[in-house]
PDB file of C-alpha atoms in Angstrom:
ATOM      1  CA  MET A   1      75.451 -16.234 -12.414  1.00 96.00           C
ATOM      2  CA  ARG A   2      71.891 -16.459 -13.712  1.00 97.00           C
ATOM      3  CA  LEU A   3      68.699 -16.909 -11.683  1.00 98.00           C
ATOM      4  CA  LEU A   4      65.972 -19.211 -12.938  1.00 98.00           C
ATOM      5  CA  ILE A   5      62.590 -19.061 -11.207  1.00 98.00           C
ATOM      6  CA  PRO A   6      59.975 -21.189 -12.973  1.00 98.00           C
ATOM      7  CA  LEU A   7      56.398 -20.140 -12.220  1.00 97.00           C
ATOM      8  CA  LEU A   8      53.632 -22.721 -11.991  1.00 96.00           C
ATOM      9  CA  GLY A   9      50.860 -20.995 -13.918  1.00 94.00           C
ATOM     10  CA  LYS A  10      50.299 -17.328 -14.588  1.00 95.00           C
ATOM     11  CA  THR A  11      50.132 -14.830 -11.748  1.00 96.00           C
ATOM     12  CA  ARG A  12      46.410 -14.119 -11.522  1.00 95.00           C
ATOM     13  CA  GLU A  13      46.393 -11.055  -9.269  1.00 96.00           C
ATOM     14  CA  PRO A  14      47.310  -7.951 -11.332  1.00 97.00           C
ATOM     15  CA  TYR A  15      48.991  -6.171  -8.401  1.00 98.00           C
ATOM     16  CA  LEU A  16      51.217  -9.182  -7.712  1.00 98.00           C
ATOM     17  CA  ASP A  17      52.023  -9.574 -11.397  1.00 98.00           C
ATOM     18  CA  ALA A  18      53.032  -5.891 -11.571  1.00 98.00           C
ATOM     19  CA  GLY A  19      55.239  -6.281  -8.484  1.00 98.00           C
ATOM     20  CA  ILE A  20      56.838  -9.444  -9.833  1.00 98.00           C
ATOM     21  CA  ARG A  21      57.658  -7.722 -13.129  1.00 98.00           C
ATOM     22  CA  ASP A  22      58.978  -4.662 -11.275  1.00 98.00           C
ATOM     23  CA  TYR A  23      61.342  -6.608  -9.023  1.00 98.00           C
ATOM     24  CA  ALA A  24      62.433  -8.927 -11.840  1.00 98.00           C
ATOM     25  CA  ASN A  25      63.366  -5.823 -13.823  1.00 98.00           C
ATOM     26  CA  ARG A  26      65.233  -4.284 -10.869  1.00 97.00           C
ATOM     27  CA  LEU A  27      67.036  -7.560 -10.188  1.00 98.00           C
ATOM     28  CA  SER A  28      68.048  -7.891 -13.838  1.00 98.00           C
ATOM     29  CA  HIS A  29      70.361  -4.881 -13.382  1.00 97.00           C
ATOM     30  CA  PHE A  30      72.490  -7.124 -11.136  1.00 97.00           C
ATOM     31  CA  VAL A  31      72.003 -10.612 -12.531  1.00 97.00           C
ATOM     32  CA  PRO A  32      70.121 -12.191 -15.458  1.00 98.00           C
ATOM     33  CA  VAL A  33      66.708 -13.496 -14.374  1.00 98.00           C
ATOM     34  CA  ALA A  34      64.453 -15.956 -16.190  1.00 98.00           C
ATOM     35  CA  LEU A  35      60.820 -16.469 -15.118  1.00 98.00           C
ATOM     36  CA  PRO A  36      59.399 -19.140 -17.414  1.00 97.00           C
ATOM     37  CA  VAL A  37      55.668 -19.694 -16.919  1.00 97.00           C
ATOM     38  CA  LEU A  38      54.762 -23.389 -16.812  1.00 96.00           C
ATOM     39  CA  LYS A  39      51.312 -24.573 -17.811  1.00 91.00           C
ATOM     40  CA  GLU A  40      49.292 -26.146 -15.045  1.00 80.00           C
ATOM     41  CA  ARG A  41      48.795 -29.753 -16.082  1.00 74.00           C
ATOM     42  CA  HIS A  42      46.298 -31.322 -13.742  1.00 73.00           C
ATOM     43  CA  GLY A  43      42.587 -31.977 -13.665  1.00 73.00           C
ATOM     44  CA  ARG A  44      40.002 -30.871 -11.163  1.00 78.00           C
ATOM     45  CA  ARG A  45      39.513 -34.418  -9.937  1.00 87.00           C
ATOM     46  CA  ASP A  46      43.208 -35.169  -9.403  1.00 90.00           C
ATOM     47  CA  THR A  47      44.312 -35.955  -5.878  1.00 93.00           C
ATOM     48  CA  GLU A  48      46.592 -33.546  -4.032  1.00 92.00           C
ATOM     49  CA  ASP A  49      49.496 -35.972  -4.430  1.00 92.00           C
ATOM     50  CA  ALA A  50      48.836 -36.291  -8.166  1.00 93.00           C
ATOM     51  CA  ILE A  51      48.763 -32.507  -8.537  1.00 94.00           C
ATOM     52  CA  LYS A  52      51.999 -32.065  -6.592  1.00 95.00           C
ATOM     53  CA  GLY A  53      53.555 -34.909  -8.585  1.00 95.00           C
ATOM     54  CA  ALA A  54      52.639 -33.332 -11.927  1.00 94.00           C
ATOM     55  CA  GLU A  55      54.027 -29.997 -10.758  1.00 96.00           C
ATOM     56  CA  ALA A  56      57.204 -31.732  -9.572  1.00 96.00           C
ATOM     57  CA  VAL A  57      57.826 -33.205 -13.022  1.00 96.00           C
ATOM     58  CA  GLN A  58      57.680 -29.730 -14.565  1.00 96.00           C
ATOM     59  CA  LEU A  59      59.786 -28.067 -11.883  1.00 97.00           C
ATOM     60  CA  LEU A  60      62.438 -30.781 -11.921  1.00 97.00           C
ATOM     61  CA  ALA A  61      62.674 -30.524 -15.717  1.00 97.00           C
ATOM     62  CA  GLN A  62      63.482 -26.831 -15.280  1.00 96.00           C
ATOM     63  CA  ALA A  63      66.001 -27.597 -12.531  1.00 96.00           C
ATOM     64  CA  GLU A  64      67.970 -29.918 -14.822  1.00 95.00           C
ATOM     65  CA  ALA A  65      69.615 -26.881 -16.426  1.00 88.00           C
ATOM     66  CA  ALA A  66      70.725 -25.477 -13.059  1.00 96.00           C
ATOM     67  CA  ASP A  67      73.989 -25.947 -11.210  1.00 97.00           C
ATOM     68  CA  LEU A  68      72.266 -25.287  -7.887  1.00 98.00           C
ATOM     69  CA  CYS A  69      68.654 -25.874  -6.904  1.00 98.00           C
ATOM     70  CA  VAL A  70      66.946 -24.000  -4.051  1.00 98.00           C
ATOM     71  CA  ALA A  71      63.503 -25.252  -3.006  1.00 98.00           C
ATOM     72  CA  LEU A  72      61.261 -22.914  -1.029  1.00 98.00           C
ATOM     73  CA  ASP A  73      59.564 -24.681   1.855  1.00 96.00           C
ATOM     74  CA  PRO A  74      58.473 -23.598   5.351  1.00 94.00           C
ATOM     75  CA  GLY A  75      60.724 -26.260   6.885  1.00 94.00           C
ATOM     76  CA  GLY A  76      63.883 -24.928   5.273  1.00 97.00           C
ATOM     77  CA  ILE A  77      66.692 -22.684   6.429  1.00 97.00           C
ATOM     78  CA  SER A  78      65.513 -19.125   6.950  1.00 97.00           C
ATOM     79  CA  PRO A  79      68.373 -16.744   6.172  1.00 98.00           C
ATOM     80  CA  ASP A  80      68.191 -13.052   6.883  1.00 96.00           C
ATOM     81  CA  SER A  81      68.810 -10.637   4.010  1.00 95.00           C
ATOM     82  CA  HIS A  82      72.548 -10.338   4.706  1.00 96.00           C
ATOM     83  CA  GLU A  83      72.934 -14.121   4.845  1.00 98.00           C
ATOM     84  CA  LEU A  84      71.113 -14.441   1.517  1.00 98.00           C
ATOM     85  CA  ALA A  85      73.500 -11.856   0.075  1.00 97.00           C
ATOM     86  CA  GLU A  86      76.414 -13.949   1.345  1.00 98.00           C
ATOM     87  CA  TRP A  87      74.924 -17.081  -0.240  1.00 98.00           C
ATOM     88  CA  LEU A  88      74.740 -15.274  -3.581  1.00 97.00           C
ATOM     89  CA  THR A  89      78.358 -14.197  -3.209  1.00 97.00           C
ATOM     90  CA  GLN A  90      79.485 -17.740  -2.380  1.00 96.00           C
ATOM     91  CA  TRP A  91      77.539 -19.194  -5.292  1.00 97.00           C
ATOM     92  CA  GLN A  92      78.999 -16.670  -7.691  1.00 94.00           C
ATOM     93  CA  GLU A  93      82.531 -17.359  -6.447  1.00 94.00           C
ATOM     94  CA  ARG A  94      82.248 -21.144  -6.959  1.00 93.00           C
ATOM     95  CA  PRO A  95      81.303 -20.302  -9.886  1.00 89.00           C
ATOM     96  CA  ILE A  96      77.728 -21.456 -10.328  1.00 95.00           C
ATOM     97  CA  ALA A  97      76.260 -20.521 -13.706  1.00 96.00           C
ATOM     98  CA  THR A  98      72.561 -21.035 -12.911  1.00 98.00           C
ATOM     99  CA  VAL A  99      70.678 -21.061  -9.609  1.00 98.00           C
ATOM    100  CA  CYS A 100      67.113 -22.351  -9.857  1.00 98.00           C
ATOM    101  CA  PHE A 101      64.597 -21.349  -7.183  1.00 98.00           C
ATOM    102  CA  LEU A 102      61.603 -23.693  -7.020  1.00 98.00           C
ATOM    103  CA  ILE A 103      58.274 -22.513  -5.646  1.00 98.00           C
ATOM    104  CA  GLY A 104      55.455 -25.015  -5.320  1.00 95.00           C
ATOM    105  CA  GLY A 105      51.859 -24.464  -6.305  1.00 94.00           C
ATOM    106  CA  HIS A 106      49.050 -23.872  -3.840  1.00 91.00           C
ATOM    107  CA  LEU A 107      49.687 -27.291  -2.257  1.00 93.00           C
ATOM    108  CA  GLY A 108      53.434 -26.814  -1.804  1.00 94.00           C
ATOM    109  CA  LEU A 109      56.279 -28.883  -3.202  1.00 96.00           C
ATOM    110  CA  HIS A 110      56.304 -32.619  -3.783  1.00 96.00           C
ATOM    111  CA  ARG A 111      58.832 -34.563  -1.703  1.00 97.00           C
ATOM    112  CA  SER A 112      60.841 -35.368  -4.854  1.00 97.00           C
ATOM    113  CA  VAL A 113      61.554 -31.653  -5.376  1.00 98.00           C
ATOM    114  CA  LEU A 114      62.719 -31.224  -1.782  1.00 98.00           C
ATOM    115  CA  ASP A 115      64.920 -34.316  -2.149  1.00 97.00           C
ATOM    116  CA  ARG A 116      66.501 -32.932  -5.345  1.00 97.00           C
ATOM    117  CA  ALA A 117      67.225 -29.495  -3.894  1.00 98.00           C
ATOM    118  CA  ASN A 118      70.742 -28.555  -2.859  1.00 97.00           C
ATOM    119  CA  VAL A 119      69.248 -26.027  -0.424  1.00 98.00           C
ATOM    120  CA  VAL A 120      65.784 -25.915   1.148  1.00 98.00           C
ATOM    121  CA  MET A 121      65.022 -22.326   2.097  1.00 98.00           C
ATOM    122  CA  SER A 122      62.160 -20.697   3.957  1.00 97.00           C
ATOM    123  CA  LEU A 123      61.222 -17.068   3.425  1.00 97.00           C
ATOM    124  CA  SER A 124      59.308 -16.961   6.702  1.00 94.00           C
ATOM    125  CA  ARG A 125      57.558 -19.049   9.307  1.00 90.00           C
ATOM    126  CA  LEU A 126      54.374 -17.400   8.036  1.00 92.00           C
ATOM    127  CA  THR A 127      52.417 -18.948   5.187  1.00 90.00           C
ATOM    128  CA  PHE A 128      52.085 -17.035   1.904  1.00 94.00           C
ATOM    129  CA  THR A 129      50.244 -17.866  -1.272  1.00 94.00           C
ATOM    130  CA  HIS A 130      52.534 -19.221  -3.976  1.00 94.00           C
ATOM    131  CA  GLU A 131      51.900 -16.053  -5.994  1.00 96.00           C
ATOM    132  CA  MET A 132      52.931 -13.818  -3.076  1.00 97.00           C
ATOM    133  CA  THR A 133      55.983 -16.020  -2.573  1.00 98.00           C
ATOM    134  CA  ARG A 134      57.112 -15.148  -6.101  1.00 98.00           C
ATOM    135  CA  LEU A 135      57.063 -11.441  -5.294  1.00 98.00           C
ATOM    136  CA  ILE A 136      58.663 -11.830  -1.859  1.00 98.00           C
ATOM    137  CA  LEU A 137      61.460 -14.007  -3.260  1.00 98.00           C
ATOM    138  CA  LEU A 138      62.233 -11.525  -6.044  1.00 98.00           C
ATOM    139  CA  GLU A 139      62.220  -8.608  -3.598  1.00 98.00           C
ATOM    140  CA  GLN A 140      64.569 -10.456  -1.246  1.00 97.00           C
ATOM    141  CA  LEU A 141      66.923 -11.408  -4.087  1.00 98.00           C
ATOM    142  CA  TYR A 142      66.944  -7.772  -5.191  1.00 97.00           C
ATOM    143  CA  ARG A 143      67.612  -6.675  -1.602  1.00 97.00           C
ATOM    144  CA  ALA A 144      70.475  -9.182  -1.346  1.00 97.00           C
ATOM    145  CA  CYS A 145      71.989  -7.815  -4.548  1.00 97.00           C
ATOM    146  CA  THR A 146      71.790  -4.238  -3.245  1.00 96.00           C
ATOM    147  CA  ILE A 147      73.505  -5.363  -0.046  1.00 96.00           C
ATOM    148  CA  ARG A 148      76.269  -6.931  -2.122  1.00 96.00           C
ATOM    149  CA  ALA A 149      76.584  -3.710  -4.134  1.00 95.00           C
ATOM    150  CA  GLY A 150      76.671  -1.506  -1.022  1.00 94.00           C
ATOM    151  CA  GLN A 151      73.515   0.355  -1.993  1.00 93.00           C
ATOM    152  CA  LYS A 152      71.118   1.951   0.501  1.00 86.00           C
ATOM    153  CA  TYR A 153      67.910   0.100  -0.523  1.00 77.00           C
ATOM    154  CA  HIS A 154      68.292  -2.512   2.222  1.00 60.00           C
ATOM    155  CA  LYS A 155      68.569  -0.081   5.139  1.00 55.00           C
TER     156      LYS A 155
END
């Protein structure tokens, strides 16, 4: 199983970028991880819906290569770390070659992305920036992999 997490734009905060790279590296010891950076393709005068729509086109193009698509949205299912580990196990047993996790930009995900997703997942009832969400998702995926491997990181 491979994880695909397309990023809308570069991570601007150096400390978040360092954390994202760290957890992507840790996670890669368990499962291949791809973090393609997508160029932001909207103008300053675009409406919120136009911005989300342009982002959706890019994200959905990335999701085409995936067997399973997980959209991150506050209204989704909020698994705990052990449940996420079980999801990964189930997906690997199916077998699913590529799982794509879709994180929206600063405005969230367009409805078309949520409609396409096989799973809509929430990391928390709290609101995070989309750049923080990248780091939190990678850390939680790493934690889930350590749970699956019986390692002590998650305790």
